Coordinates of C-alpha atoms in Angstrom, one line a residue:
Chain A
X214 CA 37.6 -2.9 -4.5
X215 CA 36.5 0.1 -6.8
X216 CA 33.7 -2.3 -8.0
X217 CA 32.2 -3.0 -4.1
X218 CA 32.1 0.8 -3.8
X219 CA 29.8 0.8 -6.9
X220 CA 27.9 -1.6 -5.6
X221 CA 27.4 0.1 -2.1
X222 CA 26.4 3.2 -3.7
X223 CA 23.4 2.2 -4.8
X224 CA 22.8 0.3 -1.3
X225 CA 23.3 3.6 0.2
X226 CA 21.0 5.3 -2.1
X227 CA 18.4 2.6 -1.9
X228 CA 18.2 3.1 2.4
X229 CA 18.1 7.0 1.5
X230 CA 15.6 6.5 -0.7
X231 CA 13.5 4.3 2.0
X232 CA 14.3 6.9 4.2
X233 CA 12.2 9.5 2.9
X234 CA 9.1 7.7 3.1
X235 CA 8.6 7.6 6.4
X236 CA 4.7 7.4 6.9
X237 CA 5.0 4.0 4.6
X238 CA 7.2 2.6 7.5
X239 CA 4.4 3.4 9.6
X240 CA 1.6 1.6 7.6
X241 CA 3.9 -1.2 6.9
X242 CA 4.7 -1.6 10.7
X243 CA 1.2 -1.1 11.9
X244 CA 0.1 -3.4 8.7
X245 CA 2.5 -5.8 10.1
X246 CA 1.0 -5.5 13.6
X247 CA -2.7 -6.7 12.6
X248 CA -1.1 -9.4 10.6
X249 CA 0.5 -10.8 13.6
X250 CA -2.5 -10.5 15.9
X251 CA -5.0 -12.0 13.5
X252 CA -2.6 -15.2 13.1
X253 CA -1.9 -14.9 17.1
X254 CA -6.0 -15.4 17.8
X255 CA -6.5 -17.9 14.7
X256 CA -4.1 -20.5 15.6
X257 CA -4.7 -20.3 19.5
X258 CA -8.4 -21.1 18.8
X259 CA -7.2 -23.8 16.3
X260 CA -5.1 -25.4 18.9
X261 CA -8.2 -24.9 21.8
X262 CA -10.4 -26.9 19.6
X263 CA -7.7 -29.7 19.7
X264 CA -8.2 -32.6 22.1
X265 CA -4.4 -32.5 22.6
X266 CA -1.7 -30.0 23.0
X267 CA 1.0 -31.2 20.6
X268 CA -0.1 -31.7 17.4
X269 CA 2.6 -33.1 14.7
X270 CA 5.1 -32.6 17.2
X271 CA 3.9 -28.4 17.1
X272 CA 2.4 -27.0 20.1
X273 CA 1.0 -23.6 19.8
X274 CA 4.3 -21.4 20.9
X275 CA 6.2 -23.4 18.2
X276 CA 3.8 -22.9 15.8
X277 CA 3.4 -19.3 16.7
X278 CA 6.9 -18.4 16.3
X279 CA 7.3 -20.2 13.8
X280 CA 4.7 -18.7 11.4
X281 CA 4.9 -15.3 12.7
X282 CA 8.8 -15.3 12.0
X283 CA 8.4 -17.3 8.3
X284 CA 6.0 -14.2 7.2
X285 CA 8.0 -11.7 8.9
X286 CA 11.0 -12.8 6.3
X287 CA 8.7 -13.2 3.6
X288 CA 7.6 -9.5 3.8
X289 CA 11.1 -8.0 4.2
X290 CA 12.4 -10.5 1.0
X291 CA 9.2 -9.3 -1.2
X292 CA 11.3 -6.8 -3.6
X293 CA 8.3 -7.1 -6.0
X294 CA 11.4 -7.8 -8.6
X295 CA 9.1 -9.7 -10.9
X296 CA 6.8 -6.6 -11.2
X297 CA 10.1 -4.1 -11.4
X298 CA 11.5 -6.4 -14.4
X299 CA 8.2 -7.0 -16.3
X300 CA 7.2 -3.1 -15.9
X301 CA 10.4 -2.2 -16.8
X302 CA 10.3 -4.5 -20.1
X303 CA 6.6 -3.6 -21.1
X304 CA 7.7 0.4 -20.7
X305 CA 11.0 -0.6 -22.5
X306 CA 13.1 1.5 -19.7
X307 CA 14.6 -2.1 -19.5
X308 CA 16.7 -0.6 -22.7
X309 CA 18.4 2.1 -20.5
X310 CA 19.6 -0.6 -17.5
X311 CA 21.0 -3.1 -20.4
X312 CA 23.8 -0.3 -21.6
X313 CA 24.4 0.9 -18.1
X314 CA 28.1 -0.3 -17.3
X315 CA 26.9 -2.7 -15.0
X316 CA 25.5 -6.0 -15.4
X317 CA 21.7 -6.2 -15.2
X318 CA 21.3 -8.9 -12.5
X319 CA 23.7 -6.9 -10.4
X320 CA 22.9 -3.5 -10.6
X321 CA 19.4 -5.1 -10.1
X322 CA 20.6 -7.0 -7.0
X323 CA 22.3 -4.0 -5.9
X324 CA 20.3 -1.5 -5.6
X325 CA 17.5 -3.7 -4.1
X326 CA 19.6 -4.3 -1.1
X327 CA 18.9 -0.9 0.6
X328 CA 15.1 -1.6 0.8
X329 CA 16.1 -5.1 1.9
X330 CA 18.1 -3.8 5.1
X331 CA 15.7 -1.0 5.4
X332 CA 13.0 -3.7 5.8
X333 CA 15.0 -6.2 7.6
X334 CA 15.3 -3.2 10.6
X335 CA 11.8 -1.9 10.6
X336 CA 9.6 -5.4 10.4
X337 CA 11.8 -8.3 10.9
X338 CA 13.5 -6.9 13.9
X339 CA 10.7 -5.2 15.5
X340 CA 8.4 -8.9 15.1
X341 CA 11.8 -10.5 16.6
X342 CA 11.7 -8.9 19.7
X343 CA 8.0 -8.8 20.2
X344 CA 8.2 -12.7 20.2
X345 CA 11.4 -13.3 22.2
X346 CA 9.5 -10.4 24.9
X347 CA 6.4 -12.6 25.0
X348 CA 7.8 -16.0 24.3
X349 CA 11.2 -15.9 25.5
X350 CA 11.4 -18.9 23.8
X351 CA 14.7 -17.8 21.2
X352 CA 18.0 -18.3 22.1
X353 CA 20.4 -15.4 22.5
X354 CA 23.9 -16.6 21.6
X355 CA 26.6 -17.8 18.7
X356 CA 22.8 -19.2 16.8
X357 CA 22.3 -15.5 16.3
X358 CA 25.8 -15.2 14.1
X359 CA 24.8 -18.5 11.9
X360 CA 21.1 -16.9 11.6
X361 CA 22.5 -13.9 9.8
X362 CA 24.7 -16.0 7.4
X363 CA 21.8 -18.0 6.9
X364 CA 19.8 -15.3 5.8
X365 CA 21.9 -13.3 3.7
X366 CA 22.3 -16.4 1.7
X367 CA 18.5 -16.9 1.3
X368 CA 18.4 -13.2 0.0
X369 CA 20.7 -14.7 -2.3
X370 CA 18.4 -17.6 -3.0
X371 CA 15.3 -15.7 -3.2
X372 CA 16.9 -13.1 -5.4
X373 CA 17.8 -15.8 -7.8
X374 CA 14.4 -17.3 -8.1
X375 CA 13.1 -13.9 -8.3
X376 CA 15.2 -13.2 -11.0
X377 CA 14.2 -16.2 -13.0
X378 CA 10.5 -15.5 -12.9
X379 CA 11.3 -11.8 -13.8
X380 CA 13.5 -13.0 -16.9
X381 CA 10.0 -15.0 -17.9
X382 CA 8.3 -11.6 -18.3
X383 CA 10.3 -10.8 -21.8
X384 CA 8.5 -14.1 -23.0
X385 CA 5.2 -12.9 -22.1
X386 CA 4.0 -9.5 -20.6
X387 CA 1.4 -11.2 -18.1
X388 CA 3.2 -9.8 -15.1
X389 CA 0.4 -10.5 -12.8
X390 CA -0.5 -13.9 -13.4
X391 CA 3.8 -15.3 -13.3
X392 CA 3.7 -13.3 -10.1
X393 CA 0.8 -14.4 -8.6
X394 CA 1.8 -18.3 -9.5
X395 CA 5.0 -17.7 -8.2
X396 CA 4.0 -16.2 -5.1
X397 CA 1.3 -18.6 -3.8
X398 CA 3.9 -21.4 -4.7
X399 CA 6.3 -20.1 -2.2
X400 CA 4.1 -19.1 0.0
X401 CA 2.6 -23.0 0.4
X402 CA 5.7 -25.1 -0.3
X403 CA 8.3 -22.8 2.3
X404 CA 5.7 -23.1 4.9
X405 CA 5.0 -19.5 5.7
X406 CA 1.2 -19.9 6.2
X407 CA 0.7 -23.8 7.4
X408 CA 3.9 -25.0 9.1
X409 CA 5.5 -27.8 7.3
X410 CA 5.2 -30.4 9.7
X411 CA 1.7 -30.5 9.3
X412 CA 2.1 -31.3 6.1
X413 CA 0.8 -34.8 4.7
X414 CA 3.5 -36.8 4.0
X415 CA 3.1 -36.9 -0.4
X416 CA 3.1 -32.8 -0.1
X417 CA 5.8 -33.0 2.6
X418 CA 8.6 -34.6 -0.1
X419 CA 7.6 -32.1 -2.8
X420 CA 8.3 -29.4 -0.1
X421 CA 11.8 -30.9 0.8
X422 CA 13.2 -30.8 -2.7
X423 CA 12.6 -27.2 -3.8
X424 CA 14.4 -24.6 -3.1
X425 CA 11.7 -22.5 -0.7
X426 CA 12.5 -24.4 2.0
X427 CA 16.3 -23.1 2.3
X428 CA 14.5 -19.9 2.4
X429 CA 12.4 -20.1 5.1
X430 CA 13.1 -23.0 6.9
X431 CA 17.0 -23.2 7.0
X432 CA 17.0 -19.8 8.4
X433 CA 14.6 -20.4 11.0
X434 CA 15.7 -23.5 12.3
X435 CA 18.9 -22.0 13.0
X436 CA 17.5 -19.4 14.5
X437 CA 15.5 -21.6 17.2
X438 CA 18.9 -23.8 18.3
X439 CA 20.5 -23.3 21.8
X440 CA 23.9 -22.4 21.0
X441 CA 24.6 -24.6 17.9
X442 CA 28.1 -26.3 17.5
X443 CA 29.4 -25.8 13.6
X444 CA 28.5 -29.4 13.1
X445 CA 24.9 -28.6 14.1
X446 CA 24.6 -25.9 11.5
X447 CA 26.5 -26.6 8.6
X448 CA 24.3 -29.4 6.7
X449 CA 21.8 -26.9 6.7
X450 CA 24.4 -23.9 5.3
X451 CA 25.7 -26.5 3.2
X452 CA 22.2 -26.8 1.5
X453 CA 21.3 -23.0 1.5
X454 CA 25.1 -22.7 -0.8
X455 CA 24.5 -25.4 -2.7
X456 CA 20.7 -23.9 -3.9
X457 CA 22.5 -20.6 -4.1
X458 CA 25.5 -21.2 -6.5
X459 CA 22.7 -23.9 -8.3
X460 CA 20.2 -21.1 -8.6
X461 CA 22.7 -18.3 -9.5
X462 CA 24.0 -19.8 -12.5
X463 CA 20.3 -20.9 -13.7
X464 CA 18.8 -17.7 -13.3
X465 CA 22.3 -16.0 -14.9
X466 CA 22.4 -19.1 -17.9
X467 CA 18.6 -18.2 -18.2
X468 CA 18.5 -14.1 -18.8
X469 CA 21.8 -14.8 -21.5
X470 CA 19.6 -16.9 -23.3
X471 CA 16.9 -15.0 -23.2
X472 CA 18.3 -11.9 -23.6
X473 CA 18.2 -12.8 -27.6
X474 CA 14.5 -13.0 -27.7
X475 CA 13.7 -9.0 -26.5
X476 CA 11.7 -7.1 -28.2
X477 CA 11.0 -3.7 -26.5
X478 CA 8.2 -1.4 -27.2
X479 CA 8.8 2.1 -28.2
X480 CA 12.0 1.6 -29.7
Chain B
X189 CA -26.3 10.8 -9.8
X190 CA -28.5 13.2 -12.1
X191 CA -28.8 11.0 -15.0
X192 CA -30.8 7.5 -13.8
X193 CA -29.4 4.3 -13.8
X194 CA -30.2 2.8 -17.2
X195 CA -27.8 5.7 -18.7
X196 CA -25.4 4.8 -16.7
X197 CA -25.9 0.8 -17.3
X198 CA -25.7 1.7 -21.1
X199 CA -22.5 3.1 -20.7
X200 CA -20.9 0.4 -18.1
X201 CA -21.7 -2.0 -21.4
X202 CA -20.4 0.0 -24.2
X203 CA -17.0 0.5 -22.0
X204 CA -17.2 -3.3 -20.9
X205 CA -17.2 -4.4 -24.3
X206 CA -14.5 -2.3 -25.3
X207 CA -12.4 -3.6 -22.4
X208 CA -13.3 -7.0 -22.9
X209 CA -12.0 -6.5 -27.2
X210 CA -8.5 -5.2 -25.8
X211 CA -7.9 -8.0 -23.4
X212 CA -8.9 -10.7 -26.1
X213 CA -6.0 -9.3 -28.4
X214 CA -3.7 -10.0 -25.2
X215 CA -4.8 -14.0 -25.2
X216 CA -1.8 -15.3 -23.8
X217 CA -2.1 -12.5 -20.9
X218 CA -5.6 -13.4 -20.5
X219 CA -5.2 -17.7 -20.1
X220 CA -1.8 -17.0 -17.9
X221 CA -3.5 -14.7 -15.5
X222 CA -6.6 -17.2 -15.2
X223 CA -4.2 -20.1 -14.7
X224 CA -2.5 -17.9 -11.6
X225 CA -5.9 -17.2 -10.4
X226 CA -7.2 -20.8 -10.8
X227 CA -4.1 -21.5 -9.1
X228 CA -4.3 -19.3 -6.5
X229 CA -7.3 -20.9 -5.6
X230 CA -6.5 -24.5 -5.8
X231 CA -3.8 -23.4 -3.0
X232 CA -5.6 -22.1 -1.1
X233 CA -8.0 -25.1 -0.8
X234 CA -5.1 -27.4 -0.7
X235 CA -3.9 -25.2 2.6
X236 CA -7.7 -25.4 4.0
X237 CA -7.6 -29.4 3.6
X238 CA -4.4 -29.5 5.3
X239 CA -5.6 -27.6 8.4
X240 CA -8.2 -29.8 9.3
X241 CA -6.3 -32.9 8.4
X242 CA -4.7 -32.0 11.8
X243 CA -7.8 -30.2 13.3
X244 CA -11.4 -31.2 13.3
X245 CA -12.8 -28.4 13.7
X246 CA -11.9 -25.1 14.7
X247 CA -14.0 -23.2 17.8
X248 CA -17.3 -25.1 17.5
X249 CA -17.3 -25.2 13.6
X250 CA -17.4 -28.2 11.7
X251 CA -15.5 -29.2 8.6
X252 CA -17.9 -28.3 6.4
X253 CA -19.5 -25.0 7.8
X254 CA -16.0 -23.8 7.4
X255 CA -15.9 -24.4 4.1
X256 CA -19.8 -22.6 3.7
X257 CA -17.7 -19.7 5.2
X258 CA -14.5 -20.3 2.2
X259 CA -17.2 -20.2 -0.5
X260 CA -19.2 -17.2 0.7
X261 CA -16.3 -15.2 0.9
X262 CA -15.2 -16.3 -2.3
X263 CA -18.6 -14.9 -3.8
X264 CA -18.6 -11.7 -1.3
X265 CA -14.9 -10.7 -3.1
X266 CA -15.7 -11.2 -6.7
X267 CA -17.6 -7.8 -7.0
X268 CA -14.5 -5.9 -6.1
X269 CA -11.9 -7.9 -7.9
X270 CA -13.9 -7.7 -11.0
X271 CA -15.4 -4.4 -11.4
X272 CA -12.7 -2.0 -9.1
X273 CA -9.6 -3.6 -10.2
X274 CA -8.7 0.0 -11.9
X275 CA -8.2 0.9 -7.8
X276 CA -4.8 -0.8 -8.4
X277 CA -3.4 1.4 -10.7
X278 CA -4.6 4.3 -9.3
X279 CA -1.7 5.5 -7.4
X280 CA 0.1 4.9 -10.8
X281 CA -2.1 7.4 -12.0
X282 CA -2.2 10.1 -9.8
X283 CA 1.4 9.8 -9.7
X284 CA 2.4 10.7 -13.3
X285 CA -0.5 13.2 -14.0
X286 CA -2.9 10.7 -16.1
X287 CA -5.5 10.9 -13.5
X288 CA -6.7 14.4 -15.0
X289 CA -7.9 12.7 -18.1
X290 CA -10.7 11.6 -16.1
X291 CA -11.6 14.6 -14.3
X292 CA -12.9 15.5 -17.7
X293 CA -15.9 13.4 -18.5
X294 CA -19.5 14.7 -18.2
X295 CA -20.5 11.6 -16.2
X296 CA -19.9 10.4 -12.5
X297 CA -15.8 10.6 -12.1
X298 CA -15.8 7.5 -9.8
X299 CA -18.2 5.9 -11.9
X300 CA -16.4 6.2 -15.2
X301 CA -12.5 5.6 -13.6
X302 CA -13.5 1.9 -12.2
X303 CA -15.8 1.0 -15.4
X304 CA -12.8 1.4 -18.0
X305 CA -11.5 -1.8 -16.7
X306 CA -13.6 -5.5 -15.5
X307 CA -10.9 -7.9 -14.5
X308 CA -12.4 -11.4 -16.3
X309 CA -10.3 -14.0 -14.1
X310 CA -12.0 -12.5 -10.9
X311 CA -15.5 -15.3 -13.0
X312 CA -12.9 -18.0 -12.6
X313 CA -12.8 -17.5 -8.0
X314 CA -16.4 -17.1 -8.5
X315 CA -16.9 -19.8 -10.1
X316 CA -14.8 -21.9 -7.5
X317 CA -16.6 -20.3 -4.7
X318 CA -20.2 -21.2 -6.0
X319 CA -19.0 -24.8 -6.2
X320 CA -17.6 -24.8 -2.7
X321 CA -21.0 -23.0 -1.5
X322 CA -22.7 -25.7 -2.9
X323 CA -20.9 -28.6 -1.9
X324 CA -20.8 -27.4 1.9
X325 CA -24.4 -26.3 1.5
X326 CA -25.4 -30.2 0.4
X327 CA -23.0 -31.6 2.8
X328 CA -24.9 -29.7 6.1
X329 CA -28.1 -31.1 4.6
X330 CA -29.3 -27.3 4.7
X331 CA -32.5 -27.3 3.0
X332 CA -33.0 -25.5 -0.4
X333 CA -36.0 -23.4 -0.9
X334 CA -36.8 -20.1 -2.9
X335 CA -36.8 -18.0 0.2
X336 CA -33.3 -19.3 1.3
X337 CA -31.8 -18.7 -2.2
X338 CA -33.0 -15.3 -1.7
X339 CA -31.4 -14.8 1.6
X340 CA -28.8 -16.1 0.4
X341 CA -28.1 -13.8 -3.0
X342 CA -29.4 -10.5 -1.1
X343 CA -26.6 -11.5 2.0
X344 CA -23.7 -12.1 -0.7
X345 CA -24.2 -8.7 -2.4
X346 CA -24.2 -7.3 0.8
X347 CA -21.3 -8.8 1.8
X348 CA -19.6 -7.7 -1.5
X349 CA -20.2 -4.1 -0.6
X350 CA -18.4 -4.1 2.5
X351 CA -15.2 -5.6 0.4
X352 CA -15.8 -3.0 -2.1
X353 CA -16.0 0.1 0.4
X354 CA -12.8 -1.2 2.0
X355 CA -10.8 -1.8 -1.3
X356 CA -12.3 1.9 -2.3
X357 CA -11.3 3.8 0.7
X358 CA -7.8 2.2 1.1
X359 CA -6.9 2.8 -2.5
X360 CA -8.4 6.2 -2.0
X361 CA -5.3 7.1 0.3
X362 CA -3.1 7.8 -2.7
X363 CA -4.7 11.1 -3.2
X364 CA -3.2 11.7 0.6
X365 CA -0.1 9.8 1.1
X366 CA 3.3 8.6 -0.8
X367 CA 3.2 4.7 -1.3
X368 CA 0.0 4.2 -0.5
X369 CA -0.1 0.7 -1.8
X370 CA 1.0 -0.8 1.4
X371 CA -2.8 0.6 2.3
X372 CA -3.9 -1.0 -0.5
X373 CA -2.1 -4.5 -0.5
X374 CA -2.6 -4.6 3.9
X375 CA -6.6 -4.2 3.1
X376 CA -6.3 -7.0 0.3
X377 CA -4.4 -9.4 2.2
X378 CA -6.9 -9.2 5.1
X379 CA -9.5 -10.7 3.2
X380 CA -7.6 -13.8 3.5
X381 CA -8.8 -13.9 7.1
X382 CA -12.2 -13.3 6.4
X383 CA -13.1 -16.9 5.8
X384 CA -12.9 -17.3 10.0
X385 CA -15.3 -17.0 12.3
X386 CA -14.8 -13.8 13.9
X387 CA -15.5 -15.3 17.2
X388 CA -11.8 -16.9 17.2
X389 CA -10.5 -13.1 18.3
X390 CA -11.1 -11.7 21.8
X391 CA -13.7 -8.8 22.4
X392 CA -11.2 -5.8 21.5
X393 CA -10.2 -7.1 18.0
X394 CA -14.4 -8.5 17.3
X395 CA -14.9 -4.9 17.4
X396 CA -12.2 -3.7 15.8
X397 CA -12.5 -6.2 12.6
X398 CA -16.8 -5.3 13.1
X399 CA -16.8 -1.8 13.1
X400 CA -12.9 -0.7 12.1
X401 CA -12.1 -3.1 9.3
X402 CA -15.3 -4.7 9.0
X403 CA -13.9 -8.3 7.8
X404 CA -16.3 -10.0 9.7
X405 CA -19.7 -8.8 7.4
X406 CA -17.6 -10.2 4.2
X407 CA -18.3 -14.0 5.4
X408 CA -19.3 -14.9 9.1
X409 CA -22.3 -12.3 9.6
X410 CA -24.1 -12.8 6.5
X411 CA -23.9 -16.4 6.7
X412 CA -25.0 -16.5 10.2
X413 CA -28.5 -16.3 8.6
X414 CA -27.8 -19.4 6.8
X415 CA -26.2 -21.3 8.5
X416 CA -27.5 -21.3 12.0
X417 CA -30.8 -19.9 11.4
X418 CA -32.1 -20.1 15.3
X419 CA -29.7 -17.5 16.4
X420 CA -29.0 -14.9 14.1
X421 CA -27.6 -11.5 15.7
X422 CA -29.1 -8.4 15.4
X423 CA -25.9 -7.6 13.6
X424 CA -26.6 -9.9 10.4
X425 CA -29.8 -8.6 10.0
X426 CA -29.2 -4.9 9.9
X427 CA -25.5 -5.7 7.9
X428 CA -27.4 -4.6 4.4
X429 CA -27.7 -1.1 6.0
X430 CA -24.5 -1.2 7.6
X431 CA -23.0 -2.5 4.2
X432 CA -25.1 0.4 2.1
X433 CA -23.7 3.0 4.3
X434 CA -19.9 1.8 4.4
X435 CA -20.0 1.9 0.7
X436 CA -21.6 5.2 0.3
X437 CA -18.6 6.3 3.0
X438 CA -16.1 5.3 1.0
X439 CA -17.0 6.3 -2.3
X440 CA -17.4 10.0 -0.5
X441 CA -13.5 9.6 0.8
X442 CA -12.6 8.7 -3.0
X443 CA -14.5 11.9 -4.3
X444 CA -12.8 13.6 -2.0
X445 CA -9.3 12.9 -2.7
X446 CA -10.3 13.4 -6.4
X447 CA -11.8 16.7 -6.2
X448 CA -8.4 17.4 -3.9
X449 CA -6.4 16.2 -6.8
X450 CA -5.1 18.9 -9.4
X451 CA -2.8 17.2 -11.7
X452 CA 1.3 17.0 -11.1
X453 CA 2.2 19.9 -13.6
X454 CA 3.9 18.0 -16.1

């Protein structure tokens, strides 16, 4: 019990800490505004200049919502961890968190989650409502419970992978380029800028066996149902735990290991 | 400017070089960050081919024109990404005081802060965008001449400048606000959308992305003049001006916000 209160001091910090930069919020939502408008006016054009209305079994609604949600939960997930970790290692601050009396992956974890719910209120719920206003097209019912299970556990997978390609940067100090490789990966494969059933089918499989996909798509699928029996929606958790336990252990079995190998500047 | 352009040029070498001799002792740095960025760009052709696996064309442009449109703006970003990548760290050094070691040079402030660093991979998108330019370019049967080479090298660099002028004025906002990179990262990702046809967006947002966030002079208007030579607007034609003059702008915010800036105390 004492050890949850540790942990949600630092969630509380975290939100006071987002808190205080309010004119961000502002950029971030108005960012997020011109984000959604540009993808809005691109794929309606892309579906005019279609001889048909459904294309891949997507018309342009689906395709819509789907999209604008995917990159609505990419931009509140994006904790920039990788950067954090690989700063923190090339500055060798990473020294200080190592001998706090917290694990490293937790305290990590911990005292991202503030930001995360900060950022889960001021762009994921804002784009929500925007698209069941115009749309109407989502569901308000028991799918909305299952959604918010389903999402904390992709935190929980994203986290994980995040952590793994942070743990890479005390191999090599190249923050930028892991980053960047990581991030265009998940960005193609968990079908946050082309839908995944457009896919071709070869790209398609690669897509269904990594882990992006209970990130992106597990969520949102559960999110489009009309009031989903258990049955509907557990193959789908079932798959998000499974990648989460899987991941959590790799990305833990991973920093152990390669917690040997540090070598910190300034010491 | 008081001291001409060859002085300047001299310098932009000497501080190149040295640039160049610290990144080399960081090899496996350097080859990691040009996979990402040959990466980056292999996705995001991969994402192009599956779009029009599903659509033919999008608005009244072929296959191919779009892909005249990919390379240019491929080309049109290189400037920036190469020569103002110091922009990013920026904030970074307004934040914890370093910025006043810069304040201190006899030559142009602006000049001086952006030369100390030339981001190398940023050859490796150019390169990829040249060979997309060309491809598309032989595919449309377009013909090739000295005059249309011309056009074509005077309409990139003026396409360059209004990336550079928005990268410049965005990261310029740090001198202003807390967490500015959410400026700077929203102006980045834009470019993304820069590749399409600005007629795809209805008469509100042409304007806004023309004249507010001009994203349409970093592909579609410049290669108007290429690629559909019978009806080029009066825009394309005048966008060297226009692209002269955003630059100028936001190089006079950034001197701005520097003069404003007088160190953090510590």
């Amino acid at each position: 019990m004492s050890k949850m209160r540790k942990y949600l001091a630092l969630t509380r910090a975290g939100i006071i800490e987002e808190l205080g930069f309010r004119l961000a919020t502002i950029v971030m939502i108005f960012g997020n505004i011109i984000y959604l408008t540009v993808i809005y006016f691109l794929w309606r054009s892309i579906f005019a200049s279609s001889p048909t209305p459904v294309v891949n079994g997507m018309t342009f609604e689906s395709t819509l919502i789907y999209l604008v949600l995917a990159t609505a939960i990419f931009n509140f997930m994006e904790m920039y961890t990788v950067w954090e970790m690989g700063r923190n290692v090339q500055s060798g601050k990473i020294v200080l968190d190592l001998v706090r009396p917290m694990e490293y992956r937790s305290y990590l974890f911990w005292s991202y989650t503030g930001p995360t719910i900060m950022q889960f209120l001021t762009t994921f719920i804002p784009t929500f409502i925007i698209v069941e206003c115009v749309t109407k097209a989502i569901p308000l019912g028991i799918n909305l419970l299952y959604f918010i299970i389903s999402i904390i556990l992709a935190v929980m997978i994203n986290y994980s992978i995040d952590f793994m390609v942070g743990t890479i940067c005390l191999y090599s100090e190249s923050i930028w380029g892991i980053n960047i490789m990581k991030q265009v990966i998940v960005l193609l494969f968990s079908g946050a800028t082309i839908p995944l059933a457009f896919f071709p089918e070869g790209l398609a499989k690669v897509a269904s066996v990594l882990p992006f996909k209970a990130v992106y798509d597990g969520p949102l699928s559960i999110l489009l149902m009309n009031s989903p029996e258990i049955c509907d929606v557990l193959p789908i958790l079932e798959l998000q735990a499974f990648w989460a336990v899987m991941l959590y252990l790799l990305s833990v079995g991973f920093w152990k290991i390669s917690l040997r190998q540090i070598t910190v500047n300034g010491g | 400017m008081s001291r001409g352009l060859s002085f300047y040029l001299r310098i932009y070498v000497k501080i190149l070089v040295q640039d160049l001799k610290s990144k080399m002792s960081y090899r496996a740095d350097f080859i990691i960050s040009m996979v990402g960025m040959i990466l980056t760009n292999v996705v995001g052709f991969v994402s192009f081919k599956i779009m029009f696996s599903n659509f033919s064309s999008i608005n009244g442009w072929s296959y191919n024109e779009m892909l005249f449109l990919y390379g240019f703006s491929l080309i049109a970003i290189t400037p920036m990404q190469c020569m103002l990548d110091n922009n990013w760290s920026l904030r970074m050094n307004v934040y914890n005081g370093d910025f006043i070691k810069y304040c201190f040079r006899p030559i142009n402030l602006f000049f001086y802060y952006e030369s100390e660093v030339f981001d190398a991979k940023g050859l490796g998108q150019f390169g990829f965008g040249i060979a997309t330019l060309v491809y598309a370019w032989n595919k449309l049967g377009l013909p090739v001449t000295f005059f249309s080479i011309i056009k074509t090298v005077i309409f990139a660099i003026t396409a360059s400048l209004f990336m550079m002028a928005m990268q410049n004025a965005a990261a310029a906002t740090c001198f202003w606000i807390d967490r500015s990179f959410y400026v700077l990262d929203l102006t980045f990702r834009l470019r993304e959308y820069a590749k399409y046809p600005v007629t795809i967006f209805n008469p509100v947002f042409r304007f806004l992305f023309t004249f507010l966030f001009p994203i349409a002079f970093i592909a579609y208007y410049p290669s108007l003049v290429i690629l559909r030579p019978d009806k080029v607007p009066m825009l394309s034609w005048i966008s060297p001006v226009i692209g002269v003059l955003w630059f100028y702008m936001s190089y006079r915010i950034w001197m701005r916000g520097a003069r404003k800036y007088n160190g953090t105390g510590s």
